[in-house]
PDB file of C-alpha atoms and ligand atoms in Angstrom:
ATOM      1  CA  MET A   1      15.020   5.505 -16.761  1.00  0.00           C
ATOM      2  CA  ASP A   2      16.158   1.899 -16.326  1.00  0.00           C
ATOM      3  CA  LEU A   3      15.101   0.867 -12.834  1.00  0.00           C
ATOM      4  CA  GLY A   4      17.503  -2.080 -12.944  1.00  0.00           C
ATOM      5  CA  ILE A   5      14.990  -4.649 -11.670  1.00  0.00           C
ATOM      6  CA  ARG A   6      14.081  -6.519 -14.865  1.00  0.00           C
ATOM      7  CA  GLY A   7      13.767 -10.234 -14.076  1.00  0.00           C
ATOM      8  CA  ARG A   8      13.261  -9.712 -10.330  1.00  0.00           C
ATOM      9  CA  ARG A   9      10.152 -11.146  -8.662  1.00  0.00           C
ATOM     10  CA  ALA A  10       7.695  -9.152  -6.557  1.00  0.00           C
ATOM     11  CA  ILE A  11       4.735  -9.948  -4.355  1.00  0.00           C
ATOM     12  CA  VAL A  12       2.137  -7.180  -4.515  1.00  0.00           C
ATOM     13  CA  CYS A  13      -0.653  -7.610  -1.966  1.00  0.00           C
ATOM     14  CA  ALA A  14      -4.191  -6.302  -2.546  1.00  0.00           C
ATOM     15  CA  ALA A  15      -3.426  -5.562  -6.164  1.00  0.00           C
ATOM     16  CA  SER A  16      -6.467  -6.171  -8.386  1.00  0.00           C
ATOM     17  CA  LYS A  17      -7.514  -2.502  -8.181  1.00  0.00           C
ATOM     18  CA  GLY A  18      -6.514   0.892  -6.873  1.00  0.00           C
ATOM     19  CA  LEU A  19      -3.078   1.724  -5.505  1.00  0.00           C
ATOM     20  CA  GLY A  20      -1.881  -1.893  -5.337  1.00  0.00           C
ATOM     21  CA  ARG A  21      -2.797  -2.331  -8.985  1.00  0.00           C
ATOM     22  CA  GLY A  22      -0.929   0.880  -9.836  1.00  0.00           C
ATOM     23  CA  CYS A  23       2.178  -0.580  -8.154  1.00  0.00           C
ATOM     24  CA  ALA A  24       1.764  -3.914  -9.980  1.00  0.00           C
ATOM     25  CA  ASP A  25       1.479  -2.081 -13.315  1.00  0.00           C
ATOM     26  CA  ALA A  26       4.610   0.000 -12.742  1.00  0.00           C
ATOM     27  CA  LEU A  27       6.658  -2.996 -11.571  1.00  0.00           C
ATOM     28  CA  ALA A  28       5.506  -5.071 -14.554  1.00  0.00           C
ATOM     29  CA  GLU A  29       6.459  -2.200 -16.851  1.00  0.00           C
ATOM     30  CA  ALA A  30       9.948  -2.353 -15.296  1.00  0.00           C
ATOM     31  CA  GLY A  31      10.136  -6.061 -16.237  1.00  0.00           C
ATOM     32  CA  VAL A  32       9.400  -7.535 -12.806  1.00  0.00           C
ATOM     33  CA  ASP A  33       7.595 -10.918 -12.601  1.00  0.00           C
ATOM     34  CA  LEU A  34       4.693 -10.740 -10.190  1.00  0.00           C
ATOM     35  CA  VAL A  35       2.614 -12.560  -7.640  1.00  0.00           C
ATOM     36  CA  ILE A  36      -0.541 -10.516  -7.161  1.00  0.00           C
ATOM     37  CA  ASN A  37      -3.289 -11.025  -4.606  1.00  0.00           C
ATOM     38  CA  ALA A  38      -6.811  -9.850  -3.782  1.00  0.00           C
ATOM     39  CA  ARG A  39      -9.925 -11.502  -2.343  1.00  0.00           C
ATOM     40  CA  GLY A  40     -12.102 -11.353  -5.449  1.00  0.00           C
ATOM     41  CA  ALA A  41     -10.743 -14.028  -7.821  1.00  0.00           C
ATOM     42  CA  GLU A  42     -12.453 -12.722 -10.951  1.00  0.00           C
ATOM     43  CA  ALA A  43     -11.076  -9.181 -10.802  1.00  0.00           C
ATOM     44  CA  LEU A  44      -7.694 -10.582  -9.787  1.00  0.00           C
ATOM     45  CA  GLU A  45      -7.521 -12.953 -12.781  1.00  0.00           C
ATOM     46  CA  ALA A  46      -8.586 -10.102 -15.070  1.00  0.00           C
ATOM     47  CA  ALA A  47      -5.813  -7.892 -13.659  1.00  0.00           C
ATOM     48  CA  ALA A  48      -3.269 -10.706 -14.103  1.00  0.00           C
ATOM     49  CA  ALA A  49      -4.300 -11.205 -17.737  1.00  0.00           C
ATOM     50  CA  GLU A  50      -4.024  -7.448 -18.435  1.00  0.00           C
ATOM     51  CA  LEU A  51      -0.581  -7.256 -16.817  1.00  0.00           C
ATOM     52  CA  ARG A  52       0.709 -10.233 -18.830  1.00  0.00           C
ATOM     53  CA  ALA A  53      -0.687  -8.849 -22.083  1.00  0.00           C
ATOM     54  CA  ALA A  54       0.631  -5.326 -21.510  1.00  0.00           C
ATOM     55  CA  HIS A  55       4.116  -6.142 -20.220  1.00  0.00           C
ATOM     56  CA  GLY A  56       4.958  -9.763 -21.104  1.00  0.00           C
ATOM     57  CA  VAL A  57       6.005 -10.614 -17.550  1.00  0.00           C
ATOM     58  CA  GLU A  58       5.031 -13.733 -15.595  1.00  0.00           C
ATOM     59  CA  VAL A  59       2.070 -13.033 -13.302  1.00  0.00           C
ATOM     60  CA  ILE A  60       0.779 -15.533 -10.747  1.00  0.00           C
ATOM     61  CA  ALA A  61      -2.618 -14.628  -9.251  1.00  0.00           C
ATOM     62  CA  VAL A  62      -3.227 -15.887  -5.715  1.00  0.00           C
ATOM     63  CA  PRO A  63      -6.761 -15.116  -4.516  1.00  0.00           C
ATOM     64  CA  GLY A  64      -7.310 -14.737  -0.785  1.00  0.00           C
ATOM     65  CA  ASP A  65      -7.617 -12.408   2.170  1.00  0.00           C
ATOM     66  CA  ILE A  66      -4.116 -11.169   2.939  1.00  0.00           C
ATOM     67  CA  THR A  67      -5.121 -10.543   6.564  1.00  0.00           C
ATOM     68  CA  ASN A  68      -5.851 -14.265   6.978  1.00  0.00           C
ATOM     69  CA  GLU A  69      -2.881 -16.429   7.995  1.00  0.00           C
ATOM     70  CA  LEU A  70      -3.690 -19.363   5.683  1.00  0.00           C
ATOM     71  CA  ASP A  71      -4.286 -17.177   2.633  1.00  0.00           C
ATOM     72  CA  ARG A  72      -1.122 -15.242   3.440  1.00  0.00           C
ATOM     73  CA  ALA A  73       0.854 -18.512   3.468  1.00  0.00           C
ATOM     74  CA  LYS A  74      -0.439 -19.261  -0.058  1.00  0.00           C
ATOM     75  CA  VAL A  75       0.729 -15.852  -1.293  1.00  0.00           C
ATOM     76  CA  ILE A  76       4.175 -16.309   0.253  1.00  0.00           C
ATOM     77  CA  GLY A  77       4.304 -19.908  -1.037  1.00  0.00           C
ATOM     78  CA  ALA A  78       3.908 -18.640  -4.613  1.00  0.00           C
ATOM     79  CA  ALA A  79       7.185 -16.673  -4.318  1.00  0.00           C
ATOM     80  CA  PRO A  80       9.060 -17.590  -1.133  1.00  0.00           C
ATOM     81  CA  ASN A  81      12.224 -15.996  -2.586  1.00  0.00           C
ATOM     82  CA  ALA A  82      10.605 -12.753  -3.708  1.00  0.00           C
ATOM     83  CA  ASP A  83      13.045  -9.858  -4.131  1.00  0.00           C
ATOM     84  CA  ILE A  84      10.372  -7.190  -3.756  1.00  0.00           C
ATOM     85  CA  LEU A  85       7.367  -6.954  -1.439  1.00  0.00           C
ATOM     86  CA  VAL A  86       4.596  -4.372  -1.653  1.00  0.00           C
ATOM     87  CA  ASN A  87       2.370  -4.550   1.414  1.00  0.00           C
ATOM     88  CA  ASN A  88      -1.197  -3.380   1.046  1.00  0.00           C
ATOM     89  CA  ALA A  89      -4.714  -4.219   2.297  1.00  0.00           C
ATOM     90  CA  GLY A  90      -8.040  -2.455   2.498  1.00  0.00           C
ATOM     91  CA  GLY A  91      -8.300   0.352   5.048  1.00  0.00           C
ATOM     92  CA  PRO A  92     -10.498   0.183   8.177  1.00  0.00           C
ATOM     93  CA  PRO A  93     -13.993   1.706   8.081  1.00  0.00           C
ATOM     94  CA  PRO A  94     -14.608   5.287   9.240  1.00  0.00           C
ATOM     95  CA  GLY A  95     -16.339   6.017  12.549  1.00  0.00           C
ATOM     96  CA  ILE A  96     -15.963   7.853  15.838  1.00  0.00           C
ATOM     97  CA  TRP A  97     -13.430   7.191  18.616  1.00  0.00           C
ATOM     98  CA  SER A  98     -16.064   6.540  21.272  1.00  0.00           C
ATOM     99  CA  ASP A  99     -17.676   3.660  19.336  1.00  0.00           C
ATOM    100  CA  TRP A 100     -14.701   1.403  18.630  1.00  0.00           C
ATOM    101  CA  SER A 101     -14.488  -1.809  20.613  1.00  0.00           C
ATOM    102  CA  ARG A 102     -11.428  -3.911  21.375  1.00  0.00           C
ATOM    103  CA  GLU A 103     -12.506  -6.203  18.493  1.00  0.00           C
ATOM    104  CA  ASP A 104     -12.586  -3.259  16.064  1.00  0.00           C
ATOM    105  CA  PHE A 105      -9.046  -2.312  17.082  1.00  0.00           C
ATOM    106  CA  ILE A 106      -7.775  -5.906  16.829  1.00  0.00           C
ATOM    107  CA  LYS A 107      -9.229  -6.165  13.313  1.00  0.00           C
ATOM    108  CA  ALA A 108      -7.587  -2.911  12.227  1.00  0.00           C
ATOM    109  CA  LEU A 109      -4.270  -3.868  13.836  1.00  0.00           C
ATOM    110  CA  ASP A 110      -4.430  -7.265  12.115  1.00  0.00           C
ATOM    111  CA  ALA A 111      -5.069  -5.767   8.684  1.00  0.00           C
ATOM    112  CA  ASN A 112      -2.903  -2.671   8.670  1.00  0.00           C
ATOM    113  CA  MET A 113      -0.110  -3.459  11.138  1.00  0.00           C
ATOM    114  CA  LEU A 114       0.333  -7.178  11.905  1.00  0.00           C
ATOM    115  CA  THR A 115      -0.302  -8.423   8.342  1.00  0.00           C
ATOM    116  CA  PRO A 116       2.468  -6.325   6.734  1.00  0.00           C
ATOM    117  CA  ILE A 117       4.751  -7.195   9.647  1.00  0.00           C
ATOM    118  CA  ALA A 118       4.062 -10.931   9.128  1.00  0.00           C
ATOM    119  CA  MET A 119       4.812 -10.572   5.406  1.00  0.00           C
ATOM    120  CA  MET A 120       8.117  -8.874   6.213  1.00  0.00           C
ATOM    121  CA  GLN A 121       8.997 -11.493   8.831  1.00  0.00           C
ATOM    122  CA  ALA A 122       8.452 -14.201   6.221  1.00  0.00           C
ATOM    123  CA  LEU A 123      10.431 -12.598   3.386  1.00  0.00           C
ATOM    124  CA  LEU A 124      13.152 -10.450   4.983  1.00  0.00           C
ATOM    125  CA  PRO A 125      15.360 -13.395   6.049  1.00  0.00           C
ATOM    126  CA  GLY A 126      15.725 -14.602   2.429  1.00  0.00           C
ATOM    127  CA  MET A 127      16.309 -11.063   1.148  1.00  0.00           C
ATOM    128  CA  CYS A 128      19.012 -10.519   3.779  1.00  0.00           C
ATOM    129  CA  GLU A 129      20.667 -13.844   2.950  1.00  0.00           C
ATOM    130  CA  ARG A 130      20.729 -13.012  -0.779  1.00  0.00           C
ATOM    131  CA  GLY A 131      21.947  -9.461  -0.063  1.00  0.00           C
ATOM    132  CA  TRP A 132      19.189  -7.611  -1.928  1.00  0.00           C
ATOM    133  CA  GLY A 133      15.563  -6.755  -1.229  1.00  0.00           C
ATOM    134  CA  ARG A 134      13.009  -3.988  -1.407  1.00  0.00           C
ATOM    135  CA  VAL A 135       9.860  -3.518   0.669  1.00  0.00           C
ATOM    136  CA  VAL A 136       7.277  -0.771   0.214  1.00  0.00           C
ATOM    137  CA  ASN A 137       4.410  -0.507   2.677  1.00  0.00           C
ATOM    138  CA  ILE A 138       1.360   1.398   1.497  1.00  0.00           C
ATOM    139  CA  THR A 139       0.232   3.265   4.610  1.00  0.00           C
ATOM    140  CA  SER A 140      -1.568   6.628   4.641  1.00  0.00           C
ATOM    141  CA  GLN A 141      -1.210  10.370   5.067  1.00  0.00           C
ATOM    142  CA  SER A 142      -2.997   9.710   8.365  1.00  0.00           C
ATOM    143  CA  VAL A 143       0.380   8.659   9.791  1.00  0.00           C
ATOM    144  CA  LYS A 144       1.519  12.311   9.593  1.00  0.00           C
ATOM    145  CA  SER A 145      -1.777  14.094   9.877  1.00  0.00           C
ATOM    146  CA  PRO A 146      -4.624  12.257  11.604  1.00  0.00           C
ATOM    147  CA  ILE A 147      -7.940  11.935   9.785  1.00  0.00           C
ATOM    148  CA  PRO A 148     -10.576  12.231  12.535  1.00  0.00           C
ATOM    149  CA  ALA A 149     -13.038   9.657  11.132  1.00  0.00           C
ATOM    150  CA  LEU A 150     -10.234   7.152  10.461  1.00  0.00           C
ATOM    151  CA  GLY A 151      -8.984   6.655  14.016  1.00  0.00           C
ATOM    152  CA  LEU A 152      -8.612   2.909  13.491  1.00  0.00           C
ATOM    153  CA  SER A 153      -6.340   3.579  10.526  1.00  0.00           C
ATOM    154  CA  ASN A 154      -4.439   6.353  12.366  1.00  0.00           C
ATOM    155  CA  SER A 155      -3.717   3.906  15.215  1.00  0.00           C
ATOM    156  CA  ALA A 156      -2.808   0.758  13.284  1.00  0.00           C
ATOM    157  CA  ARG A 157      -0.614   2.502  10.734  1.00  0.00           C
ATOM    158  CA  ALA A 158       1.284   4.366  13.450  1.00  0.00           C
ATOM    159  CA  GLY A 159       2.244   0.954  14.879  1.00  0.00           C
ATOM    160  CA  LEU A 160       3.492  -0.290  11.505  1.00  0.00           C
ATOM    161  CA  THR A 161       5.446   2.944  11.030  1.00  0.00           C
ATOM    162  CA  GLY A 162       7.238   2.381  14.337  1.00  0.00           C
ATOM    163  CA  PHE A 163       8.149  -1.183  13.353  1.00  0.00           C
ATOM    164  CA  VAL A 164       9.527  -0.045   9.987  1.00  0.00           C
ATOM    165  CA  ALA A 165      11.550   2.799  11.557  1.00  0.00           C
ATOM    166  CA  GLY A 166      13.606   0.311  13.556  1.00  0.00           C
ATOM    167  CA  THR A 167      13.599  -2.713  11.263  1.00  0.00           C
ATOM    168  CA  SER A 168      14.577  -0.798   8.116  1.00  0.00           C
ATOM    169  CA  ARG A 169      17.815   0.226   9.824  1.00  0.00           C
ATOM    170  CA  GLN A 170      18.515  -3.329  10.954  1.00  0.00           C
ATOM    171  CA  VAL A 171      18.255  -4.854   7.459  1.00  0.00           C
ATOM    172  CA  ALA A 172      19.812  -2.008   5.411  1.00  0.00           C
ATOM    173  CA  PRO A 173      23.361  -3.342   6.039  1.00  0.00           C
ATOM    174  CA  MET A 174      22.317  -6.497   4.136  1.00  0.00           C
ATOM    175  CA  GLY A 175      21.129  -4.525   1.093  1.00  0.00           C
ATOM    176  CA  VAL A 176      17.463  -4.711   2.055  1.00  0.00           C
ATOM    177  CA  ILE A 177      15.585  -1.428   1.807  1.00  0.00           C
ATOM    178  CA  ILE A 178      12.223  -0.750   3.471  1.00  0.00           C
ATOM    179  CA  ASN A 179      10.206   2.432   3.021  1.00  0.00           C
ATOM    180  CA  ASN A 180       6.605   3.538   3.472  1.00  0.00           C
ATOM    181  CA  LEU A 181       4.496   5.374   0.909  1.00  0.00           C
ATOM    182  CA  LEU A 182       1.819   7.608   2.431  1.00  0.00           C
ATOM    183  CA  PRO A 183      -1.038   8.256   0.000  1.00  0.00           C
ATOM    184  CA  GLY A 184      -3.187  11.303   0.317  1.00  0.00           C
ATOM    185  CA  ILE A 185      -6.478  11.101  -1.548  1.00  0.00           C
ATOM    186  CA  HIS A 186      -6.234   9.055  -4.774  1.00  0.00           C
ATOM    187  CA  ASP A 187      -8.818   8.258  -7.391  1.00  0.00           C
ATOM    188  CA  THR A 188      -9.794   4.698  -6.374  1.00  0.00           C
ATOM    189  CA  ASP A 189     -12.861   2.828  -5.112  1.00  0.00           C
ATOM    190  CA  ARG A 190     -11.743   3.682  -1.567  1.00  0.00           C
ATOM    191  CA  ALA A 191     -11.929   7.421  -2.385  1.00  0.00           C
ATOM    192  CA  THR A 192     -15.391   6.980  -3.905  1.00  0.00           C
ATOM    193  CA  SER A 193     -16.569   5.195  -0.780  1.00  0.00           C
ATOM    194  CA  LEU A 194     -15.137   7.946   1.478  1.00  0.00           C
ATOM    195  CA  ASP A 195     -16.785  10.625  -0.714  1.00  0.00           C
ATOM    196  CA  THR A 196     -20.072   8.736  -0.544  1.00  0.00           C
ATOM    197  CA  GLY A 197     -19.869   8.861   3.272  1.00  0.00           C
ATOM    198  CA  VAL A 198     -19.221  12.626   3.207  1.00  0.00           C
ATOM    199  CA  SER A 199     -22.026  13.251   0.713  1.00  0.00           C
ATOM    200  CA  LYS A 200     -24.518  11.395   2.915  1.00  0.00           C
ATOM    201  CA  ALA A 201     -23.329  13.059   6.137  1.00  0.00           C
ATOM    202  CA  GLU A 202     -23.362  16.575   4.651  1.00  0.00           C
ATOM    203  CA  GLY A 203     -26.295  16.273   2.228  1.00  0.00           C
ATOM    204  CA  LEU A 204     -24.096  16.898  -0.840  1.00  0.00           C
ATOM    205  CA  THR A 205     -23.924  15.153  -4.197  1.00  0.00           C
ATOM    206  CA  ILE A 206     -20.872  12.908  -4.606  1.00  0.00           C
ATOM    207  CA  GLU A 207     -19.534  15.353  -7.218  1.00  0.00           C
ATOM    208  CA  ASP A 208     -19.844  18.244  -4.744  1.00  0.00           C
ATOM    209  CA  ALA A 209     -18.232  16.190  -1.961  1.00  0.00           C
ATOM    210  CA  ARG A 210     -15.308  15.466  -4.277  1.00  0.00           C
ATOM    211  CA  ALA A 211     -15.036  19.073  -5.458  1.00  0.00           C
ATOM    212  CA  LYS A 212     -15.023  20.222  -1.828  1.00  0.00           C
ATOM    213  CA  ARG A 213     -12.143  17.854  -1.034  1.00  0.00           C
ATOM    214  CA  GLU A 214     -10.225  18.775  -4.203  1.00  0.00           C
ATOM    215  CA  ALA A 215     -10.398  22.456  -3.231  1.00  0.00           C
ATOM    216  CA  THR A 216      -8.389  21.666  -0.053  1.00  0.00           C
ATOM    217  CA  ILE A 217      -5.492  20.128  -2.041  1.00  0.00           C
ATOM    218  CA  PRO A 218      -2.850  22.472  -3.520  1.00  0.00           C
ATOM    219  CA  ALA A 219      -2.723  20.269  -6.677  1.00  0.00           C
ATOM    220  CA  ARG A 220      -6.555  20.735  -6.874  1.00  0.00           C
ATOM    221  CA  ARG A 221      -7.162  17.105  -7.856  1.00  0.00           C
ATOM    222  CA  TYR A 222      -6.930  13.527  -6.644  1.00  0.00           C
ATOM    223  CA  GLY A 223      -3.783  11.485  -7.301  1.00  0.00           C
ATOM    224  CA  THR A 224      -3.828   8.578  -9.738  1.00  0.00           C
ATOM    225  CA  PRO A 225      -2.823   4.944  -9.168  1.00  0.00           C
ATOM    226  CA  HIS A 226      -0.451   5.375 -12.137  1.00  0.00           C
ATOM    227  CA  GLU A 227       1.496   8.168 -10.426  1.00  0.00           C
ATOM    228  CA  PHE A 228       1.494   6.301  -7.137  1.00  0.00           C
ATOM    229  CA  GLY A 229       2.739   3.118  -8.816  1.00  0.00           C
ATOM    230  CA  ALA A 230       5.631   4.983 -10.445  1.00  0.00           C
ATOM    231  CA  ALA A 231       6.840   6.186  -7.043  1.00  0.00           C
ATOM    232  CA  CYS A 232       6.518   2.662  -5.683  1.00  0.00           C
ATOM    233  CA  ALA A 233       8.520   1.169  -8.575  1.00  0.00           C
ATOM    234  CA  PHE A 234      11.290   3.709  -7.978  1.00  0.00           C
ATOM    235  CA  LEU A 235      11.467   2.736  -4.288  1.00  0.00           C
ATOM    236  CA  CYS A 236      11.664  -0.919  -5.403  1.00  0.00           C
ATOM    237  CA  SER A 237      14.434  -0.161  -7.888  1.00  0.00           C
ATOM    238  CA  GLU A 238      18.187  -0.584  -7.937  1.00  0.00           C
ATOM    239  CA  LEU A 239      18.415   3.209  -7.509  1.00  0.00           C
ATOM    240  CA  SER A 240      16.686   3.480  -4.138  1.00  0.00           C
ATOM    241  CA  GLY A 241      19.407   1.852  -2.022  1.00  0.00           C
ATOM    242  CA  PHE A 242      20.238   5.034  -0.070  1.00  0.00           C
ATOM    243  CA  ILE A 243      16.610   5.811   0.870  1.00  0.00           C
ATOM    244  CA  VAL A 244      16.110   3.943   4.127  1.00  0.00           C
ATOM    245  CA  GLY A 245      13.119   3.875   6.472  1.00  0.00           C
ATOM    246  CA  GLN A 246      11.430   6.941   5.006  1.00  0.00           C
ATOM    247  CA  ASN A 247       7.770   7.934   5.066  1.00  0.00           C
ATOM    248  CA  ILE A 248       7.070   9.546   1.731  1.00  0.00           C
ATOM    249  CA  LEU A 249       3.856  11.545   1.338  1.00  0.00           C
ATOM    250  CA  ILE A 250       2.134  11.556  -2.043  1.00  0.00           C
ATOM    251  CA  ASP A 251      -0.703  13.960  -1.375  1.00  0.00           C
ATOM    252  CA  GLY A 252      -0.671  16.856  -3.856  1.00  0.00           C
ATOM    253  CA  GLY A 253       0.655  19.138  -1.096  1.00  0.00           C
ATOM    254  CA  ALA A 254      -2.315  18.571   1.203  1.00  0.00           C
ATOM    255  CA  PHE A 255      -0.155  18.205   4.331  1.00  0.00           C
ATOM    256  CA  ASN A 256       0.829  21.785   5.077  1.00  0.00           C
ATOM    257  CA  ALA A 257       4.356  21.768   6.470  1.00  0.00           C
ATOM    258  CA  THR A 258       7.799  23.191   5.662  1.00  0.00           C
ATOM    259  CA  PHE A 259       9.388  19.727   5.842  1.00  0.00           C
TER     260      PHE A 259
HETATM  261  P1  LIG B 301      -9.223   0.079  -3.200  1.00  0.00           P
HETATM  262  O1  LIG B 301      -9.331   0.901  -4.434  1.00  0.00           O
HETATM  263  O2  LIG B 301     -10.416  -0.185  -2.409  1.00  0.00           O
HETATM  264  O3  LIG B 301      -8.469  -1.276  -3.649  1.00  0.00           O
HETATM  265  C1  LIG B 301      -8.241  -2.194  -2.745  1.00  0.00           C
HETATM  266  C2  LIG B 301      -7.586  -3.399  -3.416  1.00  0.00           C
HETATM  267  O4  LIG B 301      -7.172  -4.202  -2.358  1.00  0.00           O
HETATM  268  C3  LIG B 301      -8.543  -4.236  -4.269  1.00  0.00           C
HETATM  269  O5  LIG B 301      -7.791  -4.926  -5.244  1.00  0.00           O
HETATM  270  C4  LIG B 301      -9.102  -5.199  -3.234  1.00  0.00           C
HETATM  271  O6  LIG B 301      -9.603  -6.368  -3.859  1.00  0.00           O
HETATM  272  C5  LIG B 301      -7.843  -5.469  -2.417  1.00  0.00           C
HETATM  273  N1  LIG B 301      -8.072  -5.843  -1.019  1.00  0.00           N
HETATM  274  C6  LIG B 301      -8.754  -5.148  -0.080  1.00  0.00           C
HETATM  275  N2  LIG B 301      -8.730  -5.812   1.089  1.00  0.00           N
HETATM  276  C7  LIG B 301      -8.004  -6.929   0.881  1.00  0.00           C
HETATM  277  C8  LIG B 301      -7.632  -8.032   1.691  1.00  0.00           C
HETATM  278  N3  LIG B 301      -8.001  -8.089   2.972  1.00  0.00           N
HETATM  279  N4  LIG B 301      -6.887  -9.021   1.164  1.00  0.00           N
HETATM  280  C9  LIG B 301      -6.502  -8.964  -0.135  1.00  0.00           C
HETATM  281  N5  LIG B 301      -6.829  -7.962  -0.961  1.00  0.00           N
HETATM  282  C10 LIG B 301      -7.579  -6.957  -0.460  1.00  0.00           C
HETATM  283  O7  LIG B 301      -8.214   0.770  -2.146  1.00  0.00           O
HETATM  284  P2  LIG B 301      -7.046   1.813  -2.432  1.00  0.00           P
HETATM  285  O8  LIG B 301      -7.612   3.167  -2.538  1.00  0.00           O
HETATM  286  O9  LIG B 301      -6.169   1.293  -3.493  1.00  0.00           O
HETATM  287  O10 LIG B 301      -6.280   1.809  -1.033  1.00  0.00           O
HETATM  288  C11 LIG B 301      -5.219   0.940  -0.728  1.00  0.00           C
HETATM  289  C12 LIG B 301      -4.753   1.242   0.681  1.00  0.00           C
HETATM  290  O11 LIG B 301      -4.315   2.599   0.754  1.00  0.00           O
HETATM  291  C13 LIG B 301      -5.858   1.093   1.726  1.00  0.00           C
HETATM  292  O12 LIG B 301      -5.322   0.565   2.910  1.00  0.00           O
HETATM  293  C14 LIG B 301      -6.310   2.516   1.946  1.00  0.00           C
HETATM  294  O13 LIG B 301      -6.863   2.712   3.234  1.00  0.00           O
HETATM  295  C15 LIG B 301      -5.008   3.278   1.785  1.00  0.00           C
HETATM  296  N6  LIG B 301      -5.239   4.665   1.412  1.00  0.00           N
HETATM  297  C16 LIG B 301      -5.911   4.984   0.293  1.00  0.00           C
HETATM  298  C17 LIG B 301      -6.119   6.310  -0.010  1.00  0.00           C
HETATM  299  C18 LIG B 301      -6.898   6.714  -1.243  1.00  0.00           C
HETATM  300  O14 LIG B 301      -7.191   7.879  -1.402  1.00  0.00           O
HETATM  301  N7  LIG B 301      -7.211   5.842  -2.148  1.00  0.00           N
HETATM  302  C19 LIG B 301      -5.628   7.314   0.841  1.00  0.00           C
HETATM  303  C20 LIG B 301      -4.938   6.955   1.966  1.00  0.00           C
HETATM  304  C21 LIG B 301      -4.747   5.621   2.260  1.00  0.00           C
HETATM  305  P3  LIG B 301     -10.715  -7.306  -3.131  1.00  0.00           P
HETATM  306  O15 LIG B 301     -11.747  -6.379  -2.575  1.00  0.00           O
HETATM  307  O16 LIG B 301     -11.202  -8.192  -4.218  1.00  0.00           O
HETATM  308  O17 LIG B 301      -9.971  -8.032  -2.063  1.00  0.00           O
END
């Protein structure tokens, strides 16, 4: 399928590994030039080199913490007229509701709500002026179905979801399309770290912790960054213009609901 976005430019945040990397791969495969970002410069440069070699697109690597205003400005400065924006950052740590301080909440809100909003505020005006744009926010299944240990994530991502619900309908008339992708469990470092937490808490091996989680998913496995990236590239494509402000679960059927 021709996604119709060859030659467009995308910013993909938090993209040296995991789901962000999956999105960068799929966009590069569709012929999109990229600005990619992550904190660790070495892994980021390695990802950029692999993307260039595999897909022949231009890839600019901008190291930095996307939740930090100055680093964010560098990322935006590398492609101020980006046509496509994929918002992503690491998720907040697990814990228990009674322990979180105001500072913990501010940090989570900064990373998983205010950072993607700031990225949109910077890039949406240009997209609207040019009459075309695509934004995908990587959020979480926790938006639909709270994960008890991830209350910081549940809270911050709910705020972002509210912002997108209204804003997506305000910019759609200008040809700018915003949607959220809600990952269930995917095979990334984040999943390994969550499984490590479960294995320690429940006295299981990591393999048993993973098998226990897989058994709760109708697809009986974790998702892959490759599959996730393909869905992201479709939402960033020419063909997604009638999908506005949606929250699309990619979770192997884990969320048990009729619709
Ligand atoms: P991951 O495998 O840990 O990858 C995270 C990527 O983001 C790495 O490239 C990392 O590089 C970069 N990164 C993290 N924090 C960053 C920051 N502040 N600034 C710039 N880059 C940053 O994570 P993932 O599994 O792909 O998850 C991506 C998002 O989806 C997270 O918010 C996560 O909570 C959410 N999610 C994941 C799952 C899952 O099963 N994997 C499920 C639901 C939701 P550096 O460390 O070098 O910066």
